[in-house]
Tab-separated table of C-alpha atoms and ligand atoms in Angstrom:
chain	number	residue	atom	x	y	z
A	1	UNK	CA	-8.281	26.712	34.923
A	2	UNK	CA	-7.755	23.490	35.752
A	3	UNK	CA	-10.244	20.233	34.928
A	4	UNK	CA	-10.635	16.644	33.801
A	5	UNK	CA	-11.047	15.090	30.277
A	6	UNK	CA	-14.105	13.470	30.809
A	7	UNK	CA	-15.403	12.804	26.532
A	8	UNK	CA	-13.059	12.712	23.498
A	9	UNK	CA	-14.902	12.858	20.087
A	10	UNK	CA	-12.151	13.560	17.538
A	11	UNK	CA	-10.580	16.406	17.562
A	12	UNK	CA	-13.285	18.263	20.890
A	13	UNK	CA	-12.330	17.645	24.475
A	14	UNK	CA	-14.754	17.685	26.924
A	15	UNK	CA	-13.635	19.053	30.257
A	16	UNK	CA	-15.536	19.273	33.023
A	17	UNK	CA	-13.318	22.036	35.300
A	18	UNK	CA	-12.678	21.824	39.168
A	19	UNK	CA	-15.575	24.709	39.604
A	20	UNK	CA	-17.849	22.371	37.958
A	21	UNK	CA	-18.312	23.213	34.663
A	22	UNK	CA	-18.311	21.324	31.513
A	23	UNK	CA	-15.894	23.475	28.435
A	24	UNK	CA	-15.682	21.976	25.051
A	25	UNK	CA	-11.815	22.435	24.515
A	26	UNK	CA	-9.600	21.386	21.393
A	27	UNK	CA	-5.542	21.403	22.049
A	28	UNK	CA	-3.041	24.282	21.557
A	29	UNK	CA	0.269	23.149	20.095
A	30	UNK	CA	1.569	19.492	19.983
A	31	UNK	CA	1.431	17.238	22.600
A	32	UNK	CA	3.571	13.962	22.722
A	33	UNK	CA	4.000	11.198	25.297
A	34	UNK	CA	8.298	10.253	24.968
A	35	UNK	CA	9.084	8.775	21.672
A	36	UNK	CA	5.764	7.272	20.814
A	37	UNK	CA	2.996	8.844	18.041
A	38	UNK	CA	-0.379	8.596	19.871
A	39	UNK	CA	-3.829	9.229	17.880
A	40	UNK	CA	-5.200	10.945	21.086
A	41	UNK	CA	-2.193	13.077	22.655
A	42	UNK	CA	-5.021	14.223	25.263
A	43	UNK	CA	-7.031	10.812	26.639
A	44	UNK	CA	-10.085	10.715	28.939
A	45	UNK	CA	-8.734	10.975	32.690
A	46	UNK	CA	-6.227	13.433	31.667
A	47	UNK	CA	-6.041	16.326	33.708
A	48	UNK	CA	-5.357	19.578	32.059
A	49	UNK	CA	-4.994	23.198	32.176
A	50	UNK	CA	-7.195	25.141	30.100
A	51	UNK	CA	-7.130	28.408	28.413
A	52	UNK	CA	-10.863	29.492	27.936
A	53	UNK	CA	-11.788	31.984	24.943
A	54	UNK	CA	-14.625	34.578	24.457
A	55	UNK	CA	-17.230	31.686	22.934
A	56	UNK	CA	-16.712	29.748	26.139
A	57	UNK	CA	-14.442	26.776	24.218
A	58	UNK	CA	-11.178	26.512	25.616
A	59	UNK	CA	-7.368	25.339	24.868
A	60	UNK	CA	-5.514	22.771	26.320
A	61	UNK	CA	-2.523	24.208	27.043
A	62	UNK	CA	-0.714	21.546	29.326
A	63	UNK	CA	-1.446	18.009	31.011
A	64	UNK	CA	-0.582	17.288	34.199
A	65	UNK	CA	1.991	14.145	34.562
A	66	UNK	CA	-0.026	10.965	34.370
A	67	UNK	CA	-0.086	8.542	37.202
A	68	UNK	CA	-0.540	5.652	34.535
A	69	UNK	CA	-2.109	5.047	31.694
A	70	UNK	CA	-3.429	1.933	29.035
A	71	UNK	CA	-2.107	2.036	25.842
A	72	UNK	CA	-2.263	-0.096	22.905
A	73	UNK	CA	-1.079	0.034	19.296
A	74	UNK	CA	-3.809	0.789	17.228
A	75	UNK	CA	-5.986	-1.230	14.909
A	76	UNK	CA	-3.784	-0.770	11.856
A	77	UNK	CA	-0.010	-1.640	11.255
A	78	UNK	CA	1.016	1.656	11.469
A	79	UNK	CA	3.419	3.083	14.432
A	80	UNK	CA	0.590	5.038	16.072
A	81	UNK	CA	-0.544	4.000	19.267
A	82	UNK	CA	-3.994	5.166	21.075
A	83	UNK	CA	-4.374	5.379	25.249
A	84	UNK	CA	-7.784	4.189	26.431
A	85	UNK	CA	-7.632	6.428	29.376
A	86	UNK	CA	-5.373	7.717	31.923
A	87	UNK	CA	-5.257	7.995	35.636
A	88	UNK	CA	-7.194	5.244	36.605
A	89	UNK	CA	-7.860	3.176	39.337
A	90	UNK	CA	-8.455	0.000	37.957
A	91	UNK	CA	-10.065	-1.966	34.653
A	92	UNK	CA	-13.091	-4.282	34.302
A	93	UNK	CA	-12.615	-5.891	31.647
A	94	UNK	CA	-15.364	-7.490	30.189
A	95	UNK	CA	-15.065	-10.866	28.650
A	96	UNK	CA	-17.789	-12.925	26.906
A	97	UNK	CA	-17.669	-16.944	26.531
A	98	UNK	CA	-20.076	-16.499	23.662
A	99	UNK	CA	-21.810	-14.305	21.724
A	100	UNK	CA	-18.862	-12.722	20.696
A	101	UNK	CA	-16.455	-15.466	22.099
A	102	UNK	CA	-13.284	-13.735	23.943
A	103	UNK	CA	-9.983	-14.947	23.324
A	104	UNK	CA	-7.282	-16.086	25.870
A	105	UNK	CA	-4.757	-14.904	24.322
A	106	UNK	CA	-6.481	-11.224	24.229
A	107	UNK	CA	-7.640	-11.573	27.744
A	108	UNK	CA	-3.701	-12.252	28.484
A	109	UNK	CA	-1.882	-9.542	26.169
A	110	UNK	CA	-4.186	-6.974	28.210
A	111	UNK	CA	-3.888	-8.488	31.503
A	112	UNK	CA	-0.026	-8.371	31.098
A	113	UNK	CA	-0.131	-4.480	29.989
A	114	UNK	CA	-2.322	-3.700	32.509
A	115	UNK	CA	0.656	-5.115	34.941
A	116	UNK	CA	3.042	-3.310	32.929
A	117	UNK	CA	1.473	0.085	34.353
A	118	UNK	CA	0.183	-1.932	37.833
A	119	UNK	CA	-3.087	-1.066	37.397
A	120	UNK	CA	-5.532	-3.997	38.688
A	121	UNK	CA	-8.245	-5.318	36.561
A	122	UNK	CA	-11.169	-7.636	37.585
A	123	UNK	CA	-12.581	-9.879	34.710
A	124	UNK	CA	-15.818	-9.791	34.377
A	125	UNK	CA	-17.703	-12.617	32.524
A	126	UNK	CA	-21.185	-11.134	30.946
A	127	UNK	CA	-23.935	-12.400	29.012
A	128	UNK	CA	-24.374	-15.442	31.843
A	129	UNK	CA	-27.968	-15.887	30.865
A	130	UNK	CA	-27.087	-17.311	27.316
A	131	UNK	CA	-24.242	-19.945	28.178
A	132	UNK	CA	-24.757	-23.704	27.393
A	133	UNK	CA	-24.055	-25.973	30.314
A	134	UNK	CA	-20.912	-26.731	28.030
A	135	UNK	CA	-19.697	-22.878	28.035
A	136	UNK	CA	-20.718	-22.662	31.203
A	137	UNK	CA	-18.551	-25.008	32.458
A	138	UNK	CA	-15.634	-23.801	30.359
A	139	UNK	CA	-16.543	-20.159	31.881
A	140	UNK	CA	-16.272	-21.654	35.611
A	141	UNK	CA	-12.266	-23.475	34.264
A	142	UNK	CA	-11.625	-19.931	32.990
A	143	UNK	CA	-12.777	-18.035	36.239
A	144	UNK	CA	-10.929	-20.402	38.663
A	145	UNK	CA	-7.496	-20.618	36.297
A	146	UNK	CA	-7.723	-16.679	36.378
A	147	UNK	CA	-8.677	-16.024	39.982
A	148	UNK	CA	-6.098	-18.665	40.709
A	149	UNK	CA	-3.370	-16.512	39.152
A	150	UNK	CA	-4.528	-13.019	41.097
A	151	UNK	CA	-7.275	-11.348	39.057
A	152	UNK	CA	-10.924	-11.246	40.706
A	153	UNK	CA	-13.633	-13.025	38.628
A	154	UNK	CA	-17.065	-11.765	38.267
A	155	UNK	CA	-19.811	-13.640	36.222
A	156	UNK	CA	-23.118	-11.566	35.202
A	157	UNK	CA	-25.773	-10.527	32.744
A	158	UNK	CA	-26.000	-7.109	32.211
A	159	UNK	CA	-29.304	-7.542	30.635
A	160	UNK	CA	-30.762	-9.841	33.501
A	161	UNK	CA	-29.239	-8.155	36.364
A	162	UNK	CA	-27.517	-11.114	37.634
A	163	UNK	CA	-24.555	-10.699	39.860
A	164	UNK	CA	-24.513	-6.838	39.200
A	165	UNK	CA	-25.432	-5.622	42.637
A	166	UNK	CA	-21.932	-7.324	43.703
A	167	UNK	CA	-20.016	-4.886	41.303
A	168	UNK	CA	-21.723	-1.703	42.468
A	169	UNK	CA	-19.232	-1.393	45.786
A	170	UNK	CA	-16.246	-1.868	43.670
A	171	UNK	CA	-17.136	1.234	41.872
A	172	UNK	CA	-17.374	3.771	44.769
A	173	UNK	CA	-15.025	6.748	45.235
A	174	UNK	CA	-12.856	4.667	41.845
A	175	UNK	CA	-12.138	5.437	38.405
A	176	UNK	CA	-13.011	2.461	36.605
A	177	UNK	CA	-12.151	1.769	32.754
A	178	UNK	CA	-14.568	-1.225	30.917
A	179	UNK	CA	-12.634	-2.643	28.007
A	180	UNK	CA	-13.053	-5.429	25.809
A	181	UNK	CA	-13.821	-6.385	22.738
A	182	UNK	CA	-16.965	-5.363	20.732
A	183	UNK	CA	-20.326	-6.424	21.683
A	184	UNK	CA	-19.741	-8.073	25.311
A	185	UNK	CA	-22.124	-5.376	26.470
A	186	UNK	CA	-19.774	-2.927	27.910
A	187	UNK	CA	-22.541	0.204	27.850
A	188	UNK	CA	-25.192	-2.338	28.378
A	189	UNK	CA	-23.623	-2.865	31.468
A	190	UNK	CA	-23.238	0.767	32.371
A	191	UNK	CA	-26.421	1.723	31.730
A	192	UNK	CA	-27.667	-1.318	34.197
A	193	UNK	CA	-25.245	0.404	37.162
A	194	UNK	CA	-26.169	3.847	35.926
A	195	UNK	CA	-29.588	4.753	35.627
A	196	UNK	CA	-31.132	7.078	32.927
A	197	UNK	CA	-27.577	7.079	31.512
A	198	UNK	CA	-28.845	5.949	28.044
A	199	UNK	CA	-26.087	4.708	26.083
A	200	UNK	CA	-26.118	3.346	22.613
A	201	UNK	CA	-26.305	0.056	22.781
A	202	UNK	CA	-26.777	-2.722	19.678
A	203	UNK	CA	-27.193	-6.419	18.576
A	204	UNK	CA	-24.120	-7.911	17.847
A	205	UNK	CA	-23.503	-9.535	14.115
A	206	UNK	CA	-25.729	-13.029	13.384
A	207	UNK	CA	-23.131	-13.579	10.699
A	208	UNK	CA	-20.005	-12.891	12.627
A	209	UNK	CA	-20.594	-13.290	15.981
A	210	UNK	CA	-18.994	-10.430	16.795
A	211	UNK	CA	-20.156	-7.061	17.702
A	212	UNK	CA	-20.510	-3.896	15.378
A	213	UNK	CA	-18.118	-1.212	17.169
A	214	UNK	CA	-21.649	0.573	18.538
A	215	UNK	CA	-19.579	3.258	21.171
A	216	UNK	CA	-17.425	5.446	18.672
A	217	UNK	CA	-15.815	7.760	21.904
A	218	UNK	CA	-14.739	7.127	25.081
A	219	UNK	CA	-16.504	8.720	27.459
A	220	UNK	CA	-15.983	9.158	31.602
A	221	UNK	CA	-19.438	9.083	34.092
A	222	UNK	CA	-20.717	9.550	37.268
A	223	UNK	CA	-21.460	6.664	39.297
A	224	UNK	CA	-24.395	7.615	41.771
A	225	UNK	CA	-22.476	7.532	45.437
A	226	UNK	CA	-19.095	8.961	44.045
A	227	UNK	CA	-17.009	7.201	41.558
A	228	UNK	CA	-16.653	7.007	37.463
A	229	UNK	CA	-16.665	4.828	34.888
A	230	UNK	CA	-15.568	5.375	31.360
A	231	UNK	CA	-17.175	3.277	28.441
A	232	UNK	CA	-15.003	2.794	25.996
A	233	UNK	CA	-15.033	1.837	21.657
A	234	UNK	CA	-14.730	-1.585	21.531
A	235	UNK	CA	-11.265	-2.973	20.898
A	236	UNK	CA	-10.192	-5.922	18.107
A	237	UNK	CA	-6.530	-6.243	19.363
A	238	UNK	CA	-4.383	-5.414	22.112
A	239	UNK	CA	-0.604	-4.675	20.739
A	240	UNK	CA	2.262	-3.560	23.119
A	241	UNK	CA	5.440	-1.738	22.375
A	242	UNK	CA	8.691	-3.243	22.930
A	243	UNK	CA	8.746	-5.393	25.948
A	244	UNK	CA	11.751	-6.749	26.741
A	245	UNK	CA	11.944	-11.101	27.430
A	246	UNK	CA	12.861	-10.181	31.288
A	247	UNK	CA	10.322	-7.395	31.571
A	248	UNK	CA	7.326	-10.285	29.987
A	249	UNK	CA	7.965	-12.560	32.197
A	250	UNK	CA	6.883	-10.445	35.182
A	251	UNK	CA	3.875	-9.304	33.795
A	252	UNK	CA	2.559	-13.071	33.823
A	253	UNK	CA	2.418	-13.092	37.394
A	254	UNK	CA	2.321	-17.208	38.089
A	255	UNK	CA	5.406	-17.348	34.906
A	256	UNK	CA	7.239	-14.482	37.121
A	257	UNK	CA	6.462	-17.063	40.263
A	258	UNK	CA	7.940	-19.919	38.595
A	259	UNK	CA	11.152	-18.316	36.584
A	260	UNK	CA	12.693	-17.505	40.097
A	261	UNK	CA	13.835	-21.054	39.649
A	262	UNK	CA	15.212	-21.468	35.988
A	263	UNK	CA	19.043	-21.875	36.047
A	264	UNK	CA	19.448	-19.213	33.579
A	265	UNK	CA	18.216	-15.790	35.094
A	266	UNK	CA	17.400	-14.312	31.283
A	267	UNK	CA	15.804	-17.729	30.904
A	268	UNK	CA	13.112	-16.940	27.736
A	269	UNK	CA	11.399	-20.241	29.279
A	270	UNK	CA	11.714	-21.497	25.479
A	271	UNK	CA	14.083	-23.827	24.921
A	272	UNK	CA	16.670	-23.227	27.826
A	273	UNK	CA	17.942	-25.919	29.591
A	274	UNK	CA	17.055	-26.325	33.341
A	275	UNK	CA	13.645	-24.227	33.137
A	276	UNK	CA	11.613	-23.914	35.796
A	277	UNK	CA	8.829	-22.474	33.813
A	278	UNK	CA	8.459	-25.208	31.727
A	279	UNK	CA	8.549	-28.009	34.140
A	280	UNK	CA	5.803	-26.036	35.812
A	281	UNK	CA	4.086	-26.468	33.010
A	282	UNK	CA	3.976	-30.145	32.070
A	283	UNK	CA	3.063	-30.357	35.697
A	284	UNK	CA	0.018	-28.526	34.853
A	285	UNK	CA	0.961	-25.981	37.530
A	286	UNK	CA	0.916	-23.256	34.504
A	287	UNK	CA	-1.876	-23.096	32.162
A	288	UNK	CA	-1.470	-24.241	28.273
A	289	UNK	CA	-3.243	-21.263	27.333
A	290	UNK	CA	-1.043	-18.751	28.919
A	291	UNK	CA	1.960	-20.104	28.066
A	292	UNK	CA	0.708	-19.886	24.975
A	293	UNK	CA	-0.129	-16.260	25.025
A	294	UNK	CA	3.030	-15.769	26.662
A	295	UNK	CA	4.984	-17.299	23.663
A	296	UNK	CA	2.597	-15.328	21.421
A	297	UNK	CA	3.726	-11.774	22.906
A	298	UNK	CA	7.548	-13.030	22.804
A	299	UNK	CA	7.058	-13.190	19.027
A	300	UNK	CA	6.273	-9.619	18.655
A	301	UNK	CA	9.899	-8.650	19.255
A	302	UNK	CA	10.834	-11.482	16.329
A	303	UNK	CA	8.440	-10.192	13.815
A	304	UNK	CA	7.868	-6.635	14.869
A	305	UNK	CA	4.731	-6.255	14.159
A	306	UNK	CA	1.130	-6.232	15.008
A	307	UNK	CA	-0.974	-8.990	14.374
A	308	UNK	CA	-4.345	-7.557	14.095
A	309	UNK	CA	-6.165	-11.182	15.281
A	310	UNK	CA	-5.311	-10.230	18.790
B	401	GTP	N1	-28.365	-11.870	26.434
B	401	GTP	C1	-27.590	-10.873	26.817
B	401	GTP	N2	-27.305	-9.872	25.965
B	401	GTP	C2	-26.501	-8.884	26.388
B	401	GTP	C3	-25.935	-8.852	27.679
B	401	GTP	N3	-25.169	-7.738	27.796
B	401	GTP	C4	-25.258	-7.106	26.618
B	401	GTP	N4	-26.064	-7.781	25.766
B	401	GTP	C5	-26.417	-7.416	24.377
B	401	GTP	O1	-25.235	-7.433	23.595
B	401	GTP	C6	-25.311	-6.449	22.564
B	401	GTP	C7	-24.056	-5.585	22.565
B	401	GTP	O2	-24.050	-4.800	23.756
B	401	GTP	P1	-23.284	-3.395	23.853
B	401	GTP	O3	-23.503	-2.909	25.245
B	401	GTP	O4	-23.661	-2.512	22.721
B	401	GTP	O5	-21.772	-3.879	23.678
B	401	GTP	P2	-20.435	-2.998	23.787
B	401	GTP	O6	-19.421	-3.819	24.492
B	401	GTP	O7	-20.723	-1.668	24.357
B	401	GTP	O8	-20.031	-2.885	22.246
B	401	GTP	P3	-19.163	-1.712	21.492
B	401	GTP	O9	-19.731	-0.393	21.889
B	401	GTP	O10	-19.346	-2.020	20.050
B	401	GTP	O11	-17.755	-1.902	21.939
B	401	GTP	C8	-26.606	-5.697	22.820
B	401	GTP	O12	-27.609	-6.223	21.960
B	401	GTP	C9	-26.937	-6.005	24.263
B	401	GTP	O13	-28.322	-5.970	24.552
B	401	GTP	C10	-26.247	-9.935	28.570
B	401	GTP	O14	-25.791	-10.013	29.713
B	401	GTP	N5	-27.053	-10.910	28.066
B	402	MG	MG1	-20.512	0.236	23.644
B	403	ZN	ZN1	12.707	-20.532	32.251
């Protein structure tokens, strides 16, 4: 029988089958995606064939080939990796100016492995209703430099309502995954666009700023009028595997614009004489801050490991 992986809470599969029903499942045998160790071999959006058993559980006994996936390294410096979800159709990822304050250099690390797997993401800027005129105007820079480069900006409150009515369309007949970090109000926001969903939501850290890791699962729902989203734990980091310098490049899609010019065509836009990148940048026609995250990512081949700040 075959279904989708629609919850994941350890070692239990939920999988709600073609026929329509919903089969706790746990996987038969090993599962392993080419050369990498994953924490979740099995990942929400996975399609699988199941095996069912007298007590109406089942086995996963195969996935079907995935048409992409997100993947990150996870949290600790160990080799193991952990995919967000498979199969989908796009990411919002949710960003926050304040309250917790978002990085750039996270927002770029996951825009570029998004591109790695070409799956689109919108950036959506929440918590509106508590921005300074300061923040807000640094939100507005950050909107325009992004939506400059390719990626649609949205700015809401998920708690006000503002500016969510203009997300609802994007949603229909999609598979959407909402990432970020924790507290930006990820399943705040779904439970806005889905109602009587009622998921855990909680008050970020006064101390920290930052949120308390509220959703422990990743979980896939229906969006009334056909579609899905899938809320997902929030994230602290965002490490890749083993880009290569060419391969970087074109995942920072105004960078990729500019390097068709360098006189060197491995150019690392470092230190390389004749660069087009960086002439593009003194002229301000690449942003500071994604060079910057550019350079940051190109350091993870040097040093080979995860730096858990992003
Ligand atoms: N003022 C304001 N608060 C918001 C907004 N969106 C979410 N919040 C609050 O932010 C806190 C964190 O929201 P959550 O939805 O739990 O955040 P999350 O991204 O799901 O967090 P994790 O599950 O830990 O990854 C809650 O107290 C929400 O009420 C908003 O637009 N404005
Ligand atoms: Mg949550
Ligand atoms: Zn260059």
């Amino acid at each position: 029988m075959r279904g989708l992986v629609i919850k994941n809470t350890g070692s239990w599969y939920t999988v709600r089958t073609d026929d329509g029903q919903t089969v706790e499942s746990k996987i038969k045998g090993n599962f392993r995606l080419k050369g990498i160790r994953s924490t979740n071999p099995v990942a929400v959006g996975d399609y699988v064939e199941l095996i069912t058993n007298q007590e109406g559980t089942a086995f996963i006994a195969s996935i079907e080939e995935r048409r992409n996936y997100i993947i990150r390294k996870a949290s600790n410096l160990s080799k193991q990796s952990h995919i967000l979800a498979a199969n989908v159709d796009q990411v919002f990822l949710l960003v926050t100016v304040n309250y917790p304050q978002t990085n750039t250099v996270f927002i770029d690390r996951f825009l570029a492995s998004a591109e790695a797997y070409r799956v689109p993401v919108c950036l959506i800027f929440n918590k509106t209703d508590l921005l300074s005129p300061e923040e807000r105007r640094y939100q507005d820079m950050m909107m325009t430099l992004y939506d400059t480069i390719g990626y649609a900006c949205y700015a809401i409150s998920a708690t006000s309502g503002t500016g969510i009515d203009k997300l609802k369309p994007l949603l229909q007949d999609k598979i959407t995954l909402l990432s970020g970090n924790s507290g930006v109000g990820k399943s705040t926001l779904i439970n806005a666009l889905i109602p009587g969903v009622g998921l855990r939501t909680a008050e970020i850290s006064n101390a920290h700023n930052t949120g308390i890791h509220t959703t422990t699962f990743s979980e896939m729902l229906e969006v009334p009028g056909g579609g899905y989203v899938i809320d997902t734990p929030g994230i602290k980091g965002f490490g890749t595997f083993d880009i290569e310098p060419a391969e970087l490049t074109s995942y920072f899609k105004e960078i990729f614009h500019f390097s068709k010019d360098c006189r060197f065509n491995n150019c690392t836009h470092t230190h390389e004489p004749g660069c087009a990148v960086r002439k593009a940048l003194d002229n301000h026609y690449i942003a500071q801050s994604r060079y910057q995250s550019y350079l940051n990512m190109l350091e993870d081949k040097d040093e080979n490991k995860y730096r858990e700040a992003y």
